[in-house]
Short mmCIF file of C-alpha atoms in Angstrom, two decimals:
data_model
loop_
_atom_site.label_atom_id
_atom_site.label_comp_id
_atom_site.label_asym_id
_atom_site.label_seq_id
_atom_site.Cartn_x
_atom_site.Cartn_y
_atom_site.Cartn_z
CA MET P 177 56.43 32.84 121.76
CA GLU P 178 59.74 34.47 120.85
CA THR P 179 60.30 38.17 121.07
CA THR P 180 60.84 40.31 118.02
CA ARG P 181 62.14 43.82 117.55
CA ASP P 182 58.55 45.02 117.74
CA ASP P 183 58.10 43.34 121.12
CA GLU P 184 61.41 44.00 122.82
CA ASN P 185 60.21 44.34 126.39
CA SER P 186 58.72 40.89 126.81
CA PHE P 187 60.30 37.51 127.43
CA ASP P 188 59.54 33.99 126.32
CA ASP P 189 58.17 32.27 129.43
CA SER P 190 57.00 29.10 127.74
CA LYS P 191 59.78 27.22 129.56
CA SER P 192 59.60 29.20 132.76
CA ILE P 193 60.66 27.44 135.92
CA ASN P 194 60.00 30.32 138.30
CA SER P 195 57.72 33.29 138.74
CA THR P 196 60.09 35.71 136.98
CA GLY P 197 59.73 33.98 133.59
CA GLY P 198 63.39 32.97 133.35
CA ARG P 199 64.99 29.57 133.10
CA ILE P 200 68.02 28.00 134.72
CA GLY P 201 70.57 27.22 132.03
CA LEU P 202 74.30 27.23 131.32
CA GLY P 203 74.87 30.58 133.00
CA HIS P 204 75.56 31.88 136.48
CA ASP P 205 72.30 33.85 136.43
CA VAL P 206 68.82 32.87 135.28
CA LEU P 207 68.55 33.18 131.49
CA TYR P 208 65.76 34.85 129.53
CA GLN P 209 64.87 34.31 125.90
CA TYR P 210 65.07 37.46 123.81
CA GLN P 211 64.72 37.53 120.02
CA GLY P 212 65.46 33.80 119.88
CA PHE P 213 68.58 33.75 122.05
CA TRP P 214 69.22 33.45 125.77
CA SER P 215 70.72 36.15 127.95
CA VAL P 216 70.95 37.19 131.58
CA ALA P 217 68.60 40.04 132.42
CA SER P 218 71.42 42.47 133.26
CA PHE P 219 72.63 42.43 129.64
CA LEU P 220 69.27 43.13 128.00
CA GLY P 221 69.22 46.87 128.64
CA ASN P 222 72.62 47.24 127.02
CA ILE P 223 71.61 45.04 124.09
CA ARG P 224 68.44 47.05 123.43
CA ASP P 225 70.44 50.27 123.71
CA PHE P 226 72.92 48.87 121.18
CA GLN P 227 70.12 47.86 118.79
CA GLN P 228 68.21 51.11 119.00
CA ASN P 229 70.94 53.75 119.20
CA PHE P 230 74.13 52.46 117.59
CA LYS P 231 74.93 54.22 114.32
CA ALA P 232 77.57 52.33 112.41
CA LEU P 233 80.37 54.18 110.65
CA ASP P 234 82.07 53.03 107.46
CA THR P 235 85.31 52.46 109.34
CA ASP P 236 83.83 50.48 112.24
CA ILE P 237 85.07 46.94 112.87
CA LEU P 238 82.87 44.71 115.04
CA LEU P 239 84.38 41.55 116.51
CA ALA P 240 81.63 38.99 117.17
CA SER P 241 81.57 35.62 118.88
CA VAL P 242 79.57 33.25 121.00
CA PRO P 243 81.02 33.28 124.55
CA LYS P 244 84.23 31.30 125.16
CA SER P 245 85.22 30.84 121.53
CA GLY P 246 88.38 32.94 121.29
CA SER P 247 87.17 36.49 121.97
CA VAL P 248 90.26 37.58 123.94
CA TRP P 249 92.64 36.26 121.30
CA LEU P 250 90.75 37.89 118.41
CA LYS P 251 90.63 41.22 120.24
CA ALA P 252 94.38 41.15 120.87
CA LEU P 253 95.18 40.27 117.26
CA ALA P 254 92.84 42.88 115.81
CA PHE P 255 94.10 45.59 118.16
CA ALA P 256 97.74 44.83 117.34
CA ILE P 257 97.04 44.85 113.59
CA VAL P 258 95.06 48.09 113.54
CA ASN P 259 97.44 49.95 115.87
CA ARG P 260 100.81 48.71 114.59
CA ALA P 261 101.75 52.17 113.22
CA ARG P 262 100.96 53.79 116.56
CA TYR P 263 102.50 50.99 118.63
CA PRO P 264 105.31 49.46 116.54
CA ILE P 265 105.84 45.73 116.62
CA ILE P 266 109.43 45.86 115.30
CA PRO P 267 111.22 47.13 117.25
CA PRO P 268 108.62 46.25 119.91
CA SER P 269 107.05 49.19 121.69
CA LYS P 270 107.66 49.02 125.44
CA ASN P 271 104.44 51.01 125.86
CA HIS P 272 102.26 48.65 123.85
CA PRO P 273 98.80 48.58 125.52
CA LEU P 274 98.58 44.80 125.19
CA LEU P 275 101.43 44.52 127.69
CA THR P 276 99.54 46.39 130.39
CA THR P 277 95.83 46.19 129.53
CA LEU P 278 93.38 43.31 129.17
CA PRO P 279 92.16 43.01 125.53
CA HIS P 280 88.56 43.19 126.79
CA HIS P 281 89.30 46.74 127.96
CA LEU P 282 91.02 47.74 124.73
CA VAL P 283 88.15 46.40 122.62
CA PRO P 284 85.04 46.77 124.81
CA PHE P 285 81.94 44.62 124.55
CA VAL P 286 78.87 46.63 123.61
CA ASP P 287 76.90 44.01 125.55
CA PHE P 288 78.47 45.43 128.72
CA LYS P 289 78.31 49.08 127.63
CA HIS P 290 77.31 50.37 131.02
CA ASP P 291 80.57 49.06 132.46
CA TYR P 292 82.24 51.92 130.61
CA PRO P 293 80.23 55.01 131.71
CA ASP P 294 82.98 57.47 130.81
CA SER P 295 83.67 56.16 127.32
CA SER P 296 82.43 58.41 124.53
CA LEU P 297 83.29 55.56 122.17
CA LEU P 298 80.24 53.76 123.49
CA ASP P 299 77.87 56.72 123.46
CA PHE P 300 75.51 55.26 120.88
CA THR P 301 73.33 58.38 120.76
CA LYS P 302 76.12 60.31 119.03
CA ASN P 303 77.03 59.63 115.43
CA ARG P 304 80.40 61.29 115.65
CA SER P 305 82.63 61.78 112.62
CA CYS P 306 85.40 59.23 112.36
CA ASP P 307 88.94 60.17 113.33
CA SER P 308 92.11 58.57 111.99
CA GLN P 309 91.45 55.34 113.89
CA CYS P 310 88.62 52.92 113.29
CA ARG P 311 86.33 51.96 116.16
CA LEU P 312 87.05 48.43 117.34
CA LEU P 313 84.07 47.01 119.23
CA ALA P 314 82.94 43.54 120.25
CA THR P 315 79.67 41.72 120.82
CA HIS P 316 78.13 38.33 121.61
CA VAL P 317 74.80 39.34 120.03
CA PRO P 318 73.62 36.97 117.23
CA TYR P 319 73.70 38.38 113.71
CA PRO P 320 69.92 38.77 113.23
CA SER P 321 69.78 40.94 116.37
CA LEU P 322 72.56 43.35 115.43
CA PRO P 323 71.61 47.03 114.89
CA GLU P 324 70.15 47.70 111.47
CA SER P 325 72.89 50.23 110.69
CA ILE P 326 75.52 47.45 110.83
CA MET P 327 73.59 45.33 108.34
CA ASP P 328 72.85 48.32 106.07
CA SER P 329 74.44 47.65 102.67
CA ALA P 330 75.16 51.36 102.34
CA ILE P 331 77.45 51.25 105.38
CA ASN P 332 80.88 49.70 104.81
CA CYS P 333 81.59 48.61 108.40
CA LYS P 334 83.13 45.18 108.81
CA VAL P 335 82.16 42.24 111.03
CA VAL P 336 84.70 39.59 112.06
CA TYR P 337 83.28 36.44 113.62
CA ILE P 338 85.30 33.81 115.45
CA CYS P 339 83.91 30.44 116.49
CA ARG P 340 85.16 27.22 118.03
CA ASN P 341 84.14 23.60 117.69
CA PRO P 342 81.14 22.89 119.94
CA GLN P 343 82.98 20.35 122.12
CA ASP P 344 85.73 22.76 123.19
CA ASN P 345 83.32 25.67 123.34
CA PHE P 346 81.10 23.76 125.75
CA ILE P 347 83.97 22.72 128.04
CA SER P 348 85.39 26.25 128.14
CA LEU P 349 81.97 27.75 128.85
CA TRP P 350 81.25 25.20 131.59
CA HIS P 351 84.53 25.99 133.37
CA PHE P 352 83.98 29.73 133.00
CA VAL P 353 80.45 29.67 134.38
CA ASN P 354 81.47 27.52 137.34
CA ASN P 355 84.32 29.92 138.12
CA ILE P 356 81.80 32.76 138.31
CA ILE P 357 79.45 30.69 140.46
CA MET P 358 82.27 29.87 142.87
CA MET P 359 83.16 33.56 143.11
CA CYS P 360 79.56 34.47 143.82
CA GLN P 361 79.23 31.96 146.66
CA ASN P 362 80.80 34.47 149.02
CA ASN P 363 78.16 37.03 148.07
CA ILE P 364 75.01 34.92 148.05
CA GLU P 365 73.20 37.43 150.25
CA SER P 366 73.38 39.98 147.42
CA ALA P 367 71.31 37.82 145.06
CA SER P 368 68.23 35.74 145.71
CA PRO P 369 68.33 32.06 144.65
CA GLU P 370 65.83 32.60 141.85
CA ASN P 371 68.11 35.17 140.22
CA ARG P 372 71.48 33.45 140.54
CA LYS P 373 72.89 29.94 140.45
CA THR P 374 74.65 29.31 143.75
CA THR P 375 76.14 25.84 143.30
CA PRO P 376 78.54 24.65 140.57
CA LEU P 377 77.06 22.88 137.58
CA LEU P 378 77.89 19.22 137.13
CA ILE P 379 79.13 18.51 133.64
CA GLU P 380 76.09 16.29 132.98
CA GLU P 381 73.55 19.03 133.73
CA ALA P 382 75.62 21.68 131.94
CA PHE P 383 75.76 19.39 128.90
CA GLU P 384 71.98 19.07 128.83
CA TYR P 385 71.57 22.85 128.94
CA PHE P 386 74.08 23.30 126.12
CA CYS P 387 72.43 20.67 123.91
CA ASP P 388 69.03 22.25 124.58
CA GLY P 389 70.46 25.60 123.48
CA VAL P 390 69.95 27.24 126.88
CA SER P 391 73.36 28.87 127.26
CA GLU P 392 74.40 32.52 127.29
CA PHE P 393 73.70 33.96 123.81
CA GLY P 394 72.83 30.44 122.63
CA PRO P 395 71.71 28.24 121.04
CA PHE P 396 75.31 27.74 119.91
CA TRP P 397 74.35 26.36 116.49
CA ASP P 398 71.95 29.18 115.66
CA HIS P 399 74.54 31.77 116.67
CA VAL P 400 77.26 30.25 114.48
CA LEU P 401 74.98 29.64 111.50
CA GLY P 402 73.75 33.24 111.50
CA TYR P 403 77.22 34.65 110.94
CA TRP P 404 78.29 31.78 108.67
CA ARG P 405 75.44 32.38 106.23
CA GLU P 406 76.08 36.13 106.16
CA SER P 407 79.77 35.51 105.48
CA LEU P 408 78.76 33.47 102.41
CA GLU P 409 76.27 36.06 101.18
CA LYS P 410 78.37 39.13 102.05
CA PRO P 411 82.05 38.10 102.13
CA HIS P 412 83.09 41.75 101.80
CA LYS P 413 81.20 42.55 105.00
CA VAL P 414 81.50 39.46 107.24
CA LEU P 415 84.66 37.41 107.79
CA PHE P 416 84.17 33.99 109.39
CA LEU P 417 87.15 32.59 111.33
CA ARG P 418 87.58 29.26 113.05
CA TYR P 419 89.63 29.09 116.26
CA GLU P 420 91.15 25.83 115.10
CA ASP P 421 92.36 27.36 111.82
CA LEU P 422 94.04 30.20 113.71
CA LYS P 423 95.82 27.65 115.90
CA ASN P 424 96.90 25.41 113.01
CA GLU P 425 97.72 28.03 110.37
CA PRO P 426 98.24 31.29 112.25
CA GLU P 427 100.19 33.27 109.63
CA PRO P 428 97.81 32.89 106.65
CA GLU P 429 94.80 33.39 108.94
CA LEU P 430 96.33 36.58 110.39
CA LYS P 431 97.05 37.89 106.90
CA LYS P 432 93.46 37.18 105.92
CA LEU P 433 92.19 39.01 109.00
CA ALA P 434 94.40 42.06 108.38
CA GLU P 435 93.45 42.26 104.70
CA PHE P 436 89.75 42.02 105.48
CA MET P 437 89.91 44.79 108.08
CA GLY P 438 91.70 47.08 105.59
CA TYR P 439 95.09 46.88 107.32
CA GLY P 440 96.90 44.39 105.12
CA PHE P 441 100.62 43.73 105.58
CA SER P 442 103.11 45.09 103.08
CA VAL P 443 105.79 42.88 101.54
CA GLU P 444 108.37 44.81 103.56
CA GLU P 445 106.46 44.16 106.81
CA GLU P 446 106.27 40.46 106.05
CA SER P 447 110.00 40.27 105.31
CA ARG P 448 110.76 42.03 108.61
CA GLY P 449 108.74 39.47 110.53
CA VAL P 450 105.88 41.73 111.64
CA ILE P 451 103.33 38.92 111.31
CA LYS P 452 105.39 36.56 113.47
CA GLU P 453 105.91 39.27 116.09
CA ILE P 454 102.18 40.03 116.32
CA LEU P 455 101.45 36.34 116.75
CA SER P 456 104.10 36.14 119.47
CA LEU P 457 102.80 39.23 121.25
CA CYS P 458 99.24 37.87 121.19
CA SER P 459 100.03 34.22 121.85
CA PHE P 460 98.03 32.54 124.58
CA GLN P 461 101.04 31.73 126.73
CA HIS P 462 102.50 35.24 126.45
CA MET P 463 99.21 36.92 127.36
CA LYS P 464 98.58 34.46 130.19
CA ASN P 465 101.98 35.26 131.73
CA LEU P 466 101.61 39.04 131.63
CA ASP P 467 101.29 40.63 135.05
CA VAL P 468 98.04 42.41 134.11
CA ASN P 469 96.43 39.12 133.14
CA LYS P 470 97.69 37.29 136.23
CA ASN P 471 96.62 39.94 138.71
CA GLY P 472 94.14 42.31 137.02
CA ILE P 473 90.36 42.48 137.37
CA TRP P 474 87.74 42.54 134.60
CA ARG P 475 84.37 44.26 135.03
CA ASN P 476 85.34 45.27 138.57
CA ALA P 477 84.85 41.73 139.86
CA PHE P 478 86.28 38.95 137.70
CA PRO P 479 90.01 38.05 137.83
CA ASN P 480 91.68 38.37 134.44
CA LYS P 481 93.50 35.08 135.00
CA GLU P 482 90.20 33.20 134.74
CA LEU P 483 90.00 34.26 131.09
CA PHE P 484 93.18 32.31 130.30
CA ARG P 485 92.61 28.63 131.08
CA LYS P 486 94.26 26.42 128.44
CA GLY P 487 93.54 27.76 124.96
CA GLU P 488 93.95 24.29 123.47
CA VAL P 489 92.20 22.46 120.67
CA GLY P 490 90.82 19.09 121.76
CA ASP P 491 90.74 19.63 125.53
CA TRP P 492 87.19 18.25 125.44
CA LYS P 493 88.70 14.75 125.19
CA ASN P 494 89.62 15.05 128.87
CA TYR P 495 86.01 15.58 129.94
CA LEU P 496 83.36 14.28 127.53
CA THR P 497 82.16 10.69 127.61
CA PRO P 498 81.80 8.76 124.32
CA ALA P 499 78.01 9.13 124.61
CA MET P 500 78.34 12.90 124.97
CA VAL P 501 80.66 13.10 121.97
CA GLU P 502 78.28 11.03 119.86
CA ARG P 503 75.33 13.21 120.84
CA LEU P 504 77.15 16.47 120.08
CA ASP P 505 78.41 15.14 116.75
CA ARG P 506 74.92 14.03 115.76
CA LEU P 507 73.37 17.31 116.87
CA THR P 508 75.98 19.36 115.01
CA GLU P 509 75.49 17.33 111.85
CA GLU P 510 71.73 17.85 112.03
CA LYS P 511 71.97 21.58 112.72
CA PHE P 512 74.61 22.28 110.05
CA GLN P 513 73.20 19.97 107.39
CA GLY P 514 73.41 21.58 103.98
CA SER P 515 75.23 24.67 105.24
CA GLY P 516 78.72 23.61 104.17
CA LEU P 517 80.04 24.37 107.66
CA SER P 518 82.16 21.89 109.58
CA PHE P 519 84.63 21.89 112.46
CA GLN P 520 87.89 20.19 113.35
CA ASN P 521 87.56 18.26 116.61
#
């Protein structure tokens, strides 16, 4: 039995492996099924708050993704585009926030709202009038579970979704989860075994969880398809981006992103090289080498450097066996059949 918006306080325990009704999956904590997707319990209060109290504004821009599919990169690009008048790219502003602040802090996740207790931006109970800047927010919540005000056709807010091929997404997620597990090993006494994974996941067991859909905010295929279908039905409202396209054709993809958000580049800006400078500022290697991202901390616990591993397309070839690749390809073909959606591997 899956939960619905009319039954938001219950969990699906049909696959329960312990008395709390959760299930071990591809996450550092036990995962619970909520409205058809899986999440750690600590996120659910924020998600319900987001669903029930967020009032979208016409100028809002929501950046959405399944975990480990390019969220940091998209946030940096969007922030640089929207704020290029305030923080010039040419000549480069020495005070540009991206040089000193993690993109996750500049564009906060609503899923982790309570990590920002002093931010009026995330006070969902207030429908404040919009100032000169749009609100840039981010989420991992699947499209069907977004607040109704975002999906309201009378509201002109925009949703930008970025996704990654399932092979690379899985490998990145597996590494990320194991990094968190390793960090938590020194604090095992603060969490009982039934509420937290305490030993790293072998790639074989992590792969089974991913294929079964039991990963944070998964199943992967359902998450991607939800935003893909909306982008086809409402192209003025939802922009669907592929990580691989951004890597292979960064300039046209950045222009498309800026135009969709309502911050398109002028001919003069293009001739001055503004697009190239934004791409340089937000490049993986540049962000990885910034002091804040080598030494800073995210969410008061997680080193920023762990968010910048490789950023490559095709890294999965170093980890997946031929049998794993065949299974993922077959599963993806089955899930996406008839949708028109495909990925570059």
